[in-house]
């Protein structure tokens, strides 16, 4: 099972005067946690399955450079713009639809993104729809997935 390392975990380590935070082999470190570790000079150390620590630098890029994207009809145009931007950042984009602004059901695309991300360890997913809450709920039903609704640049 994957564990999630958040900014709160890093700040707790910093407040406890720790300079190193040990991570499980399959831990997922949030970008906010990476930034906090970098700014507070906390070394993130990933333990391998043989319990030998492996250092992970704060801000390190994920092993997989794949971003799976999907959208309903309301998010089609934004998805097309984001595909170009994400590709320009050096990521490979896998588009699971929709491929036009014609009306579709968002759960189909949210589930498709979540399934692809769950199968490809280290990949990331972006689902775009009208509200986001329903898509996050659908994606979270896929084992190994943690999805959240982001409605502005701060979430």
Short mmCIF file of C-alpha atoms in Angstrom, two decimals:
data_model
loop_
_atom_site.label_atom_id
_atom_site.label_comp_id
_atom_site.label_asym_id
_atom_site.label_seq_id
_atom_site.Cartn_x
_atom_site.Cartn_y
_atom_site.Cartn_z
CA UNK A 1 0.00 0.00 0.00
CA UNK A 2 1.28 3.46 -0.88
CA UNK A 3 1.70 6.00 1.89
CA UNK A 4 1.29 9.71 1.31
CA UNK A 5 3.89 12.13 2.70
CA UNK A 6 2.44 15.61 3.06
CA UNK A 7 3.76 19.03 3.94
CA UNK A 8 2.42 18.45 7.48
CA UNK A 9 4.70 15.40 7.85
CA UNK A 10 7.74 17.44 6.84
CA UNK A 11 6.83 20.36 9.11
CA UNK A 12 6.32 17.96 12.03
CA UNK A 13 9.79 16.53 11.42
CA UNK A 14 11.26 20.04 11.27
CA UNK A 15 9.53 21.07 14.52
CA UNK A 16 11.00 17.94 16.13
CA UNK A 17 14.46 19.12 14.97
CA UNK A 18 14.87 16.17 12.61
CA UNK A 19 17.11 16.61 9.59
CA UNK A 20 16.01 13.40 7.89
CA UNK A 21 12.59 11.90 7.19
CA UNK A 22 12.47 8.17 6.44
CA UNK A 23 10.00 7.15 3.73
CA UNK A 24 8.58 3.74 2.94
CA UNK A 25 9.66 2.24 -0.41
CA UNK A 26 6.35 3.10 -2.09
CA UNK A 27 5.65 6.45 -0.40
CA UNK A 28 4.22 9.24 -2.52
CA UNK A 29 5.60 12.68 -1.64
CA UNK A 30 3.37 15.65 -2.45
CA UNK A 31 4.88 18.67 -4.22
CA UNK A 32 4.16 20.78 -1.11
CA UNK A 33 6.08 18.27 1.02
CA UNK A 34 9.01 18.37 -1.41
CA UNK A 35 9.07 22.17 -1.26
CA UNK A 36 8.86 22.18 2.56
CA UNK A 37 11.70 19.65 2.78
CA UNK A 38 13.82 21.78 0.47
CA UNK A 39 13.15 25.04 2.33
CA UNK A 40 13.70 23.49 5.79
CA UNK A 41 16.69 21.42 4.64
CA UNK A 42 15.09 18.09 5.55
CA UNK A 43 16.51 15.12 3.66
CA UNK A 44 13.86 12.70 2.41
CA UNK A 45 15.27 9.16 2.59
CA UNK A 46 13.40 6.40 0.83
CA UNK A 47 14.00 2.96 2.32
CA UNK A 48 14.32 0.19 -0.23
CA UNK A 49 12.66 -3.17 0.23
CA UNK A 50 15.94 -4.44 1.72
CA UNK A 51 15.77 -1.58 4.26
CA UNK A 52 18.78 0.21 2.79
CA UNK A 53 17.98 3.95 2.78
CA UNK A 54 17.98 5.61 -0.63
CA UNK A 55 18.20 9.41 -0.61
CA UNK A 56 15.58 11.33 -2.55
CA UNK A 57 16.22 15.00 -3.17
CA UNK A 58 13.40 17.42 -2.48
CA UNK A 59 11.86 18.42 -5.78
CA UNK A 60 13.08 15.27 -7.55
CA UNK A 61 11.12 14.45 -10.70
CA UNK A 62 9.00 11.28 -10.64
CA UNK A 63 10.46 8.21 -12.34
CA UNK A 64 7.61 8.17 -14.84
CA UNK A 65 7.19 11.25 -17.00
CA UNK A 66 3.65 10.32 -18.08
CA UNK A 67 0.56 12.43 -17.43
CA UNK A 68 -2.77 10.80 -18.25
CA UNK A 69 -5.46 13.35 -19.12
CA UNK A 70 -9.20 13.07 -19.52
CA UNK A 71 -12.12 15.47 -19.64
CA UNK A 72 -15.83 15.65 -20.15
CA UNK A 73 -17.33 17.93 -22.81
CA UNK A 74 -17.11 20.95 -20.49
CA UNK A 75 -13.38 20.47 -19.97
CA UNK A 76 -12.44 19.54 -23.53
CA UNK A 77 -10.99 22.92 -24.54
CA UNK A 78 -8.95 23.32 -21.33
CA UNK A 79 -7.63 19.76 -21.68
CA UNK A 80 -6.39 20.52 -25.18
CA UNK A 81 -4.55 23.62 -23.90
CA UNK A 82 -3.08 21.74 -20.94
CA UNK A 83 -1.83 18.92 -23.18
CA UNK A 84 0.38 21.40 -25.04
CA UNK A 85 1.66 22.97 -21.82
CA UNK A 86 2.39 19.64 -20.09
CA UNK A 87 4.16 18.34 -23.21
CA UNK A 88 6.30 21.48 -23.31
CA UNK A 89 7.38 20.71 -19.73
CA UNK A 90 8.84 17.42 -20.94
CA UNK A 91 6.06 15.03 -19.96
CA UNK A 92 4.49 12.44 -22.21
CA UNK A 93 0.73 13.03 -22.37
CA UNK A 94 -1.71 10.15 -22.71
CA UNK A 95 -5.17 11.43 -23.69
CA UNK A 96 -8.07 9.12 -22.79
CA UNK A 97 -10.80 11.45 -24.11
CA UNK A 98 -13.13 13.04 -24.76
CA UNK A 99 -11.99 14.04 -28.22
CA UNK A 100 -14.67 16.62 -29.01
CA UNK A 101 -16.92 19.14 -27.22
CA UNK A 102 -19.98 16.90 -27.76
CA UNK A 103 -21.88 15.96 -24.58
CA UNK A 104 -20.48 12.93 -22.68
CA UNK A 105 -20.66 11.46 -19.17
CA UNK A 106 -17.75 12.54 -16.95
CA UNK A 107 -17.54 9.29 -14.90
CA UNK A 108 -16.33 7.33 -17.94
CA UNK A 109 -13.30 9.60 -18.40
CA UNK A 110 -12.53 9.99 -14.69
CA UNK A 111 -12.48 6.21 -14.34
CA UNK A 112 -10.31 5.79 -17.46
CA UNK A 113 -7.69 8.24 -16.12
CA UNK A 114 -7.66 6.58 -12.69
CA UNK A 115 -7.31 3.08 -14.16
CA UNK A 116 -4.37 4.10 -16.36
CA UNK A 117 -2.58 5.86 -13.50
CA UNK A 118 -3.13 2.87 -11.20
CA UNK A 119 -1.58 0.53 -13.78
CA UNK A 120 1.48 2.73 -14.45
CA UNK A 121 3.28 3.34 -11.15
CA UNK A 122 4.69 6.84 -11.00
CA UNK A 123 2.39 8.35 -13.62
CA UNK A 124 0.11 11.26 -12.82
CA UNK A 125 -3.41 12.07 -13.92
CA UNK A 126 -5.45 15.17 -14.65
CA UNK A 127 -9.24 15.02 -14.96
CA UNK A 128 -11.09 18.13 -16.09
CA UNK A 129 -14.85 18.56 -15.77
CA UNK A 130 -17.47 21.07 -14.76
CA UNK A 131 -17.28 20.67 -10.98
CA UNK A 132 -14.58 18.11 -10.20
CA UNK A 133 -16.13 16.60 -7.10
CA UNK A 134 -17.84 13.77 -8.96
CA UNK A 135 -14.71 12.93 -10.95
CA UNK A 136 -12.62 12.81 -7.77
CA UNK A 137 -15.19 10.48 -6.19
CA UNK A 138 -15.12 8.16 -9.22
CA UNK A 139 -11.31 8.14 -9.37
CA UNK A 140 -10.99 7.44 -5.64
CA UNK A 141 -12.93 4.20 -6.09
CA UNK A 142 -9.98 2.78 -8.06
CA UNK A 143 -7.53 0.97 -5.73
CA UNK A 144 -4.24 2.84 -5.35
CA UNK A 145 -5.62 6.21 -6.44
CA UNK A 146 -5.94 9.37 -4.39
CA UNK A 147 -7.77 12.12 -6.25
CA UNK A 148 -8.70 15.60 -5.07
CA UNK A 149 -10.72 18.47 -6.45
CA UNK A 150 -8.61 21.51 -7.32
CA UNK A 151 -10.71 24.56 -8.08
CA UNK A 152 -7.96 27.21 -8.01
CA UNK A 153 -4.16 27.53 -8.11
CA UNK A 154 -3.85 27.04 -4.35
CA UNK A 155 -5.49 23.61 -4.07
#
